[in-house]
PDB file of N, CA and C in Angstrom:
ATOM      1  N   THR A   8     137.172 179.290 151.852  1.00  0.00           N
ATOM      2  CA  THR A   8     138.438 180.945 151.571  1.00  0.00           C
ATOM      3  C   THR A   8     137.370 181.786 152.756  1.00  0.00           C
ATOM      4  N   THR A   9     135.938 182.041 153.577  1.00  0.00           N
ATOM      5  CA  THR A   9     135.766 182.967 154.115  1.00  0.00           C
ATOM      6  C   THR A   9     136.187 182.364 155.418  1.00  0.00           C
ATOM      7  N   LEU A  10     136.270 180.883 155.534  1.00  0.00           N
ATOM      8  CA  LEU A  10     136.899 180.721 156.674  1.00  0.00           C
ATOM      9  C   LEU A  10     138.405 181.623 157.595  1.00  0.00           C
ATOM     10  N   ILE A  11     138.927 181.519 155.772  1.00  0.00           N
ATOM     11  CA  ILE A  11     140.520 181.977 156.340  1.00  0.00           C
ATOM     12  C   ILE A  11     140.492 183.449 156.358  1.00  0.00           C
ATOM     13  N   VAL A  12     139.195 184.332 155.602  1.00  0.00           N
ATOM     14  CA  VAL A  12     139.305 185.449 155.157  1.00  0.00           C
ATOM     15  C   VAL A  12     138.631 185.797 157.244  1.00  0.00           C
ATOM     16  N   ASN A  13     137.661 184.825 157.580  1.00  0.00           N
ATOM     17  CA  ASN A  13     137.278 185.271 158.721  1.00  0.00           C
ATOM     18  C   ASN A  13     137.797 185.331 159.721  1.00  0.00           C
ATOM     19  N   LEU A  14     139.490 184.147 159.712  1.00  0.00           N
ATOM     20  CA  LEU A  14     140.633 183.777 160.556  1.00  0.00           C
ATOM     21  C   LEU A  14     141.808 185.199 160.710  1.00  0.00           C
ATOM     22  N   VAL A  15     141.432 185.790 159.509  1.00  0.00           N
ATOM     23  CA  VAL A  15     142.491 186.525 159.428  1.00  0.00           C
ATOM     24  C   VAL A  15     142.426 187.776 159.890  1.00  0.00           C
ATOM     25  N   VAL A  16     140.848 188.310 159.988  1.00  0.00           N
ATOM     26  CA  VAL A  16     140.450 189.090 160.869  1.00  0.00           C
ATOM     27  C   VAL A  16     140.701 188.815 162.672  1.00  0.00           C
ATOM     28  N   SER A  17     140.663 188.052 162.646  1.00  0.00           N
ATOM     29  CA  SER A  17     140.340 187.262 164.218  1.00  0.00           C
ATOM     30  C   SER A  17     141.989 187.280 164.859  1.00  0.00           C
ATOM     31  N   ILE A  18     142.331 186.907 163.545  1.00  0.00           N
ATOM     32  CA  ILE A  18     143.804 186.309 164.573  1.00  0.00           C
ATOM     33  C   ILE A  18     144.630 187.825 165.415  1.00  0.00           C
ATOM     34  N   PRO A  19     144.625 188.629 164.808  1.00  0.00           N
ATOM     35  CA  PRO A  19     145.312 189.386 165.800  1.00  0.00           C
ATOM     36  C   PRO A  19     144.446 190.020 167.422  1.00  0.00           C
ATOM     37  N   ALA A  20     143.343 189.677 167.223  1.00  0.00           N
ATOM     38  CA  ALA A  20     142.822 189.255 168.351  1.00  0.00           C
ATOM     39  C   ALA A  20     143.256 188.676 169.763  1.00  0.00           C
ATOM     40  N   ILE A  21     143.372 187.529 169.213  1.00  0.00           N
ATOM     41  CA  ILE A  21     144.065 186.517 170.174  1.00  0.00           C
ATOM     42  C   ILE A  21     145.883 187.312 170.383  1.00  0.00           C
ATOM     43  N   LEU A  22     146.341 188.084 168.886  1.00  0.00           N
ATOM     44  CA  LEU A  22     148.213 187.829 169.613  1.00  0.00           C
ATOM     45  C   LEU A  22     147.958 189.330 170.163  1.00  0.00           C
ATOM     46  N   PHE A  23     146.713 189.854 170.739  1.00  0.00           N
ATOM     47  CA  PHE A  23     147.097 191.663 170.722  1.00  0.00           C
ATOM     48  C   PHE A  23     146.419 191.775 172.399  1.00  0.00           C
ATOM     49  N   GLY A  24     145.132 190.334 172.475  1.00  0.00           N
ATOM     50  CA  GLY A  24     144.336 190.526 173.422  1.00  0.00           C
ATOM     51  C   GLY A  24     144.398 188.831 174.317  1.00  0.00           C
ATOM     52  N   SER A  25     142.976 188.773 174.220  1.00  0.00           N
ATOM     53  CA  SER A  25     142.807 186.671 175.026  1.00  0.00           C
ATOM     54  C   SER A  25     141.902 186.192 173.928  1.00  0.00           C
ATOM     55  N   VAL A  26     141.927 185.831 174.575  1.00  0.00           N
ATOM     56  CA  VAL A  26     141.042 184.432 173.947  1.00  0.00           C
ATOM     57  C   VAL A  26     139.509 184.874 174.079  1.00  0.00           C
ATOM     58  N   ASN A  27     139.502 185.441 174.660  1.00  0.00           N
ATOM     59  CA  ASN A  27     138.030 186.179 174.968  1.00  0.00           C
ATOM     60  C   ASN A  27     137.514 187.038 173.971  1.00  0.00           C
ATOM     61  N   TYR A  28     138.646 187.891 173.485  1.00  0.00           N
ATOM     62  CA  TYR A  28     138.232 188.788 172.631  1.00  0.00           C
ATOM     63  C   TYR A  28     138.723 188.144 171.208  1.00  0.00           C
ATOM     64  N   PHE A  29     138.907 187.286 170.994  1.00  0.00           N
ATOM     65  CA  PHE A  29     139.220 185.934 170.083  1.00  0.00           C
ATOM     66  C   PHE A  29     137.656 185.782 169.723  1.00  0.00           C
ATOM     67  N   LEU A  30     136.927 185.715 170.645  1.00  0.00           N
ATOM     68  CA  LEU A  30     136.061 184.672 170.212  1.00  0.00           C
ATOM     69  C   LEU A  30     135.073 185.566 169.737  1.00  0.00           C
ATOM     70  N   PHE A  31     135.134 186.497 170.877  1.00  0.00           N
ATOM     71  CA  PHE A  31     134.152 188.332 170.311  1.00  0.00           C
ATOM     72  C   PHE A  31     134.608 188.681 168.759  1.00  0.00           C
ATOM     73  N   ILE A  32     135.770 188.770 168.044  1.00  0.00           N
ATOM     74  CA  ILE A  32     135.801 189.080 167.341  1.00  0.00           C
ATOM     75  C   ILE A  32     135.370 188.324 165.589  1.00  0.00           C
ATOM     76  N   LEU A  33     135.419 186.900 166.266  1.00  0.00           N
ATOM     77  CA  LEU A  33     135.058 185.739 165.086  1.00  0.00           C
ATOM     78  C   LEU A  33     134.007 185.793 164.940  1.00  0.00           C
ATOM     79  N   ALA A  34     132.640 185.758 165.799  1.00  0.00           N
ATOM     80  CA  ALA A  34     131.943 185.495 165.959  1.00  0.00           C
ATOM     81  C   ALA A  34     131.147 187.279 165.364  1.00  0.00           C
ATOM     82  N   THR A  35     131.367 188.190 165.886  1.00  0.00           N
ATOM     83  CA  THR A  35     130.817 188.955 165.027  1.00  0.00           C
ATOM     84  C   THR A  35     131.481 190.371 163.448  1.00  0.00           C
ATOM     85  N   ILE A  36     132.608 190.659 164.042  1.00  0.00           N
ATOM     86  CA  ILE A  36     133.370 191.418 162.609  1.00  0.00           C
ATOM     87  C   ILE A  36     134.233 190.108 161.898  1.00  0.00           C
ATOM     88  N   GLY A  37     134.420 189.145 162.174  1.00  0.00           N
ATOM     89  CA  GLY A  37     135.121 188.570 161.525  1.00  0.00           C
ATOM     90  C   GLY A  37     133.905 187.777 160.544  1.00  0.00           C
ATOM     91  N   PHE A  38     132.889 187.326 161.070  1.00  0.00           N
ATOM     92  CA  PHE A  38     132.250 186.909 160.117  1.00  0.00           C
ATOM     93  C   PHE A  38     131.378 188.285 159.302  1.00  0.00           C
ATOM     94  N   LEU A  39     131.365 189.163 159.564  1.00  0.00           N
ATOM     95  CA  LEU A  39     130.765 189.960 159.030  1.00  0.00           C
ATOM     96  C   LEU A  39     131.741 190.262 157.725  1.00  0.00           C
ATOM     97  N   SER A  40     133.095 190.241 157.786  1.00  0.00           N
ATOM     98  CA  SER A  40     134.060 190.080 157.078  1.00  0.00           C
ATOM     99  C   SER A  40     134.329 189.368 155.784  1.00  0.00           C
ATOM    100  N   SER A  41     133.846 187.700 156.663  1.00  0.00           N
ATOM    101  CA  SER A  41     133.294 187.445 155.368  1.00  0.00           C
ATOM    102  C   SER A  41     132.615 186.841 154.799  1.00  0.00           C
ATOM    103  N   VAL A  42     131.129 187.532 155.016  1.00  0.00           N
ATOM    104  CA  VAL A  42     130.008 187.448 154.505  1.00  0.00           C
ATOM    105  C   VAL A  42     130.252 189.066 153.125  1.00  0.00           C
ATOM    106  N   GLY A  43     131.370 189.786 154.038  1.00  0.00           N
ATOM    107  CA  GLY A  43     131.995 190.523 152.428  1.00  0.00           C
ATOM    108  C   GLY A  43     132.110 189.998 151.973  1.00  0.00           C
ATOM    109  N   PHE A  44     133.513 189.542 152.045  1.00  0.00           N
ATOM    110  CA  PHE A  44     133.966 188.582 151.058  1.00  0.00           C
ATOM    111  C   PHE A  44     133.450 187.878 150.489  1.00  0.00           C
ATOM    112  N   LYS A  45     132.086 187.181 150.055  1.00  0.00           N
ATOM    113  CA  LYS A  45     131.641 186.235 149.793  1.00  0.00           C
ATOM    114  C   LYS A  45     131.095 186.891 149.072  1.00  0.00           C
ATOM    115  N   GLU A  46     129.887 188.506 149.294  1.00  0.00           N
ATOM    116  CA  GLU A  46     128.950 189.074 148.628  1.00  0.00           C
ATOM    117  C   GLU A  46     130.260 189.660 147.359  1.00  0.00           C
ATOM    118  N   LEU A  47     131.155 190.059 147.735  1.00  0.00           N
ATOM    119  CA  LEU A  47     131.895 190.729 146.955  1.00  0.00           C
ATOM    120  C   LEU A  47     133.023 189.732 145.627  1.00  0.00           C
ATOM    121  N   TYR A  48     133.226 188.856 145.939  1.00  0.00           N
ATOM    122  CA  TYR A  48     134.183 187.330 144.801  1.00  0.00           C
ATOM    123  C   TYR A  48     133.406 186.451 145.326  1.00  0.00           C
ATOM    124  N   ARG A  49     132.358 185.871 144.824  1.00  0.00           N
ATOM    125  CA  ARG A  49     131.784 184.728 145.128  1.00  0.00           C
ATOM    126  C   ARG A  49     130.065 185.054 145.338  1.00  0.00           C
ATOM    127  N   LYS A  50     129.457 185.661 144.380  1.00  0.00           N
ATOM    128  CA  LYS A  50     128.076 186.206 144.748  1.00  0.00           C
ATOM    129  C   LYS A  50     127.420 184.717 143.381  1.00  0.00           C
ATOM    130  N   ARG A  51     128.058 184.267 143.202  1.00  0.00           N
ATOM    131  CA  ARG A  51     127.506 182.951 142.065  1.00  0.00           C
ATOM    132  C   ARG A  51     126.946 182.134 142.812  1.00  0.00           C
ATOM    133  N   GLU A  52     127.930 182.052 144.068  1.00  0.00           N
ATOM    134  CA  GLU A  52     127.942 180.554 144.899  1.00  0.00           C
ATOM    135  C   GLU A  52     126.336 180.458 145.191  1.00  0.00           C
ATOM    136  N   TYR A  53     125.766 181.669 145.438  1.00  0.00           N
ATOM    137  CA  TYR A  53     124.747 181.559 146.179  1.00  0.00           C
ATOM    138  C   TYR A  53     123.845 180.880 145.155  1.00  0.00           C
ATOM    139  N   LEU A  54     123.488 180.267 144.242  1.00  0.00           N
ATOM    140  CA  LEU A  54     122.425 180.347 143.550  1.00  0.00           C
ATOM    141  C   LEU A  54     121.704 178.253 144.155  1.00  0.00           C
ATOM    142  N   PHE A  55     122.597 178.165 144.516  1.00  0.00           N
ATOM    143  CA  PHE A  55     122.194 176.566 145.057  1.00  0.00           C
ATOM    144  C   PHE A  55     121.570 177.202 146.452  1.00  0.00           C
ATOM    145  N   TYR A  56     121.218 177.999 147.101  1.00  0.00           N
ATOM    146  CA  TYR A  56     120.457 178.389 148.127  1.00  0.00           C
ATOM    147  C   TYR A  56     119.253 178.899 147.101  1.00  0.00           C
ATOM    148  N   ALA A  57     119.302 180.468 146.301  1.00  0.00           N
ATOM    149  CA  ALA A  57     118.350 180.870 145.569  1.00  0.00           C
ATOM    150  C   ALA A  57     117.382 179.567 145.618  1.00  0.00           C
ATOM    151  N   ASN A  58     118.159 178.540 144.648  1.00  0.00           N
ATOM    152  CA  ASN A  58     116.941 177.576 143.768  1.00  0.00           C
ATOM    153  C   ASN A  58     116.325 176.715 144.629  1.00  0.00           C
ATOM    154  N   ASN A  59     116.606 176.463 146.296  1.00  0.00           N
ATOM    155  CA  ASN A  59     115.929 175.928 147.265  1.00  0.00           C
ATOM    156  C   ASN A  59     114.883 176.577 147.781  1.00  0.00           C
ATOM    157  N   GLY A  60     114.107 178.256 147.887  1.00  0.00           N
ATOM    158  CA  GLY A  60     113.619 178.709 148.001  1.00  0.00           C
ATOM    159  C   GLY A  60     114.122 179.177 149.427  1.00  0.00           C
ATOM    160  N   ILE A  61     115.511 179.566 149.663  1.00  0.00           N
ATOM    161  CA  ILE A  61     115.663 180.204 150.903  1.00  0.00           C
ATOM    162  C   ILE A  61     117.075 181.592 150.727  1.00  0.00           C
ATOM    163  N   SER A  62     116.200 182.622 151.188  1.00  0.00           N
ATOM    164  CA  SER A  62     116.610 183.828 150.652  1.00  0.00           C
ATOM    165  C   SER A  62     117.607 184.482 151.376  1.00  0.00           C
ATOM    166  N   LYS A  63     118.613 184.995 150.484  1.00  0.00           N
ATOM    167  CA  LYS A  63     119.534 185.361 151.000  1.00  0.00           C
ATOM    168  C   LYS A  63     119.608 186.232 152.399  1.00  0.00           C
ATOM    169  N   ASN A  64     119.293 186.973 153.061  1.00  0.00           N
ATOM    170  CA  ASN A  64     118.758 187.880 154.261  1.00  0.00           C
ATOM    171  C   ASN A  64     118.548 186.700 155.051  1.00  0.00           C
ATOM    172  N   LYS A  65     117.909 185.862 154.897  1.00  0.00           N
ATOM    173  CA  LYS A  65     117.420 184.437 155.881  1.00  0.00           C
ATOM    174  C   LYS A  65     118.294 183.755 155.845  1.00  0.00           C
ATOM    175  N   LEU A  66     119.126 183.164 154.994  1.00  0.00           N
ATOM    176  CA  LEU A  66     120.618 182.686 155.301  1.00  0.00           C
ATOM    177  C   LEU A  66     121.778 183.082 155.665  1.00  0.00           C
ATOM    178  N   ILE A  67     121.801 183.832 155.667  1.00  0.00           N
ATOM    179  CA  ILE A  67     123.385 184.819 156.313  1.00  0.00           C
ATOM    180  C   ILE A  67     122.214 185.398 157.844  1.00  0.00           C
ATOM    181  N   PHE A  68     121.261 185.898 158.366  1.00  0.00           N
ATOM    182  CA  PHE A  68     120.534 185.818 159.624  1.00  0.00           C
ATOM    183  C   PHE A  68     120.898 184.461 160.779  1.00  0.00           C
ATOM    184  N   TYR A  69     120.342 182.930 159.563  1.00  0.00           N
ATOM    185  CA  TYR A  69     120.576 181.752 160.381  1.00  0.00           C
ATOM    186  C   TYR A  69     121.598 181.433 160.699  1.00  0.00           C
ATOM    187  N   SER A  70     122.753 182.316 159.651  1.00  0.00           N
ATOM    188  CA  SER A  70     124.370 181.934 159.542  1.00  0.00           C
ATOM    189  C   SER A  70     124.757 182.401 160.753  1.00  0.00           C
ATOM    190  N   PHE A  71     124.578 183.307 161.446  1.00  0.00           N
ATOM    191  CA  PHE A  71     125.110 184.614 162.016  1.00  0.00           C
ATOM    192  C   PHE A  71     123.979 183.716 163.132  1.00  0.00           C
ATOM    193  N   LEU A  72     123.596 183.678 163.136  1.00  0.00           N
ATOM    194  CA  LEU A  72     122.918 182.928 164.691  1.00  0.00           C
ATOM    195  C   LEU A  72     124.134 181.647 165.188  1.00  0.00           C
ATOM    196  N   MET A  73     123.877 180.714 164.214  1.00  0.00           N
ATOM    197  CA  MET A  73     124.463 179.183 164.358  1.00  0.00           C
ATOM    198  C   MET A  73     126.103 179.470 164.650  1.00  0.00           C
ATOM    199  N   ASN A  74     126.661 180.543 163.842  1.00  0.00           N
ATOM    200  CA  ASN A  74     127.773 181.351 164.259  1.00  0.00           C
ATOM    201  C   ASN A  74     127.925 181.563 165.412  1.00  0.00           C
ATOM    202  N   ILE A  75     126.872 182.206 166.550  1.00  0.00           N
ATOM    203  CA  ILE A  75     126.807 182.900 167.609  1.00  0.00           C
ATOM    204  C   ILE A  75     127.327 181.485 168.188  1.00  0.00           C
ATOM    205  N   PHE A  76     125.934 180.478 168.455  1.00  0.00           N
ATOM    206  CA  PHE A  76     125.872 179.831 169.096  1.00  0.00           C
ATOM    207  C   PHE A  76     126.907 178.622 168.715  1.00  0.00           C
ATOM    208  N   PHE A  77     128.122 178.770 167.969  1.00  0.00           N
ATOM    209  CA  PHE A  77     129.194 177.126 167.838  1.00  0.00           C
ATOM    210  C   PHE A  77     130.532 178.425 168.876  1.00  0.00           C
ATOM    211  N   ILE A  78     130.036 179.765 168.744  1.00  0.00           N
ATOM    212  CA  ILE A  78     131.258 180.583 169.403  1.00  0.00           C
ATOM    213  C   ILE A  78     131.065 180.434 170.740  1.00  0.00           C
ATOM    214  N   ILE A  79     129.989 180.387 171.279  1.00  0.00           N
ATOM    215  CA  ILE A  79     129.568 180.477 172.907  1.00  0.00           C
ATOM    216  C   ILE A  79     129.928 178.852 173.072  1.00  0.00           C
ATOM    217  N   LEU A  80     129.462 177.926 172.507  1.00  0.00           N
ATOM    218  CA  LEU A  80     129.933 176.821 172.316  1.00  0.00           C
ATOM    219  C   LEU A  80     131.408 176.546 173.138  1.00  0.00           C
ATOM    220  N   PHE A  81     132.094 177.156 172.046  1.00  0.00           N
ATOM    221  CA  PHE A  81     133.376 176.327 172.235  1.00  0.00           C
ATOM    222  C   PHE A  81     134.024 177.679 172.990  1.00  0.00           C
ATOM    223  N   GLY A  82     133.545 178.321 173.560  1.00  0.00           N
ATOM    224  CA  GLY A  82     134.450 179.365 174.703  1.00  0.00           C
ATOM    225  C   GLY A  82     133.795 178.781 176.416  1.00  0.00           C
ATOM    226  N   VAL A  83     132.438 178.003 175.961  1.00  0.00           N
ATOM    227  CA  VAL A  83     132.496 177.489 177.031  1.00  0.00           C
ATOM    228  C   VAL A  83     133.184 176.250 177.653  1.00  0.00           C
ATOM    229  N   GLY A  84     133.654 175.260 176.145  1.00  0.00           N
ATOM    230  CA  GLY A  84     134.366 174.650 176.246  1.00  0.00           C
ATOM    231  C   GLY A  84     136.032 175.089 176.602  1.00  0.00           C
ATOM    232  N   VAL A  85     136.285 176.416 176.125  1.00  0.00           N
ATOM    233  CA  VAL A  85     137.539 176.589 177.081  1.00  0.00           C
ATOM    234  C   VAL A  85     137.832 176.750 178.097  1.00  0.00           C
ATOM    235  N   ILE A  86     136.379 177.605 178.685  1.00  0.00           N
ATOM    236  CA  ILE A  86     136.566 177.922 180.057  1.00  0.00           C
ATOM    237  C   ILE A  86     136.643 176.778 181.196  1.00  0.00           C
ATOM    238  N   PHE A  87     135.703 176.009 180.544  1.00  0.00           N
ATOM    239  CA  PHE A  87     135.741 174.810 180.962  1.00  0.00           C
ATOM    240  C   PHE A  87     137.564 173.737 181.147  1.00  0.00           C
ATOM    241  N   ILE A  88     137.454 174.023 180.766  1.00  0.00           N
ATOM    242  CA  ILE A  88     139.434 173.146 180.468  1.00  0.00           C
ATOM    243  C   ILE A  88     139.740 174.745 181.171  1.00  0.00           C
ATOM    244  N   GLN A  89     139.916 175.297 181.637  1.00  0.00           N
ATOM    245  CA  GLN A  89     140.619 176.291 181.955  1.00  0.00           C
ATOM    246  C   GLN A  89     140.717 176.420 183.383  1.00  0.00           C
ATOM    247  N   LYS A  90     138.844 175.897 183.850  1.00  0.00           N
ATOM    248  CA  LYS A  90     138.542 175.677 185.030  1.00  0.00           C
ATOM    249  C   LYS A  90     139.159 173.946 186.035  1.00  0.00           C
ATOM    250  N   ILE A  91     139.525 173.396 185.014  1.00  0.00           N
ATOM    251  CA  ILE A  91     140.414 171.485 185.173  1.00  0.00           C
ATOM    252  C   ILE A  91     141.565 172.235 185.719  1.00  0.00           C
ATOM    253  N   TYR A  92     142.651 172.652 184.241  1.00  0.00           N
ATOM    254  CA  TYR A  92     143.245 172.394 184.755  1.00  0.00           C
ATOM    255  C   TYR A  92     144.397 174.417 185.175  1.00  0.00           C
TER     256      TYR A  92
END
């Protein structure tokens, strides 16, 4: 469900902008909106991570870093494909 929230927030960027705007919104505002959704409606799902000794702040921070990494990787792939064609 958080992926859907992220995509719903990010899709207008590709409709009214470009792939670059979409990737930027997906990595920042989309991620933050999905974290906000999770905090508001699915607080209890965090218990698994708390039982393994991972703090919520650390979990959100590393998730954000991994999100940025994969968006950059995806963006490089898109640029590479565009240069080929």
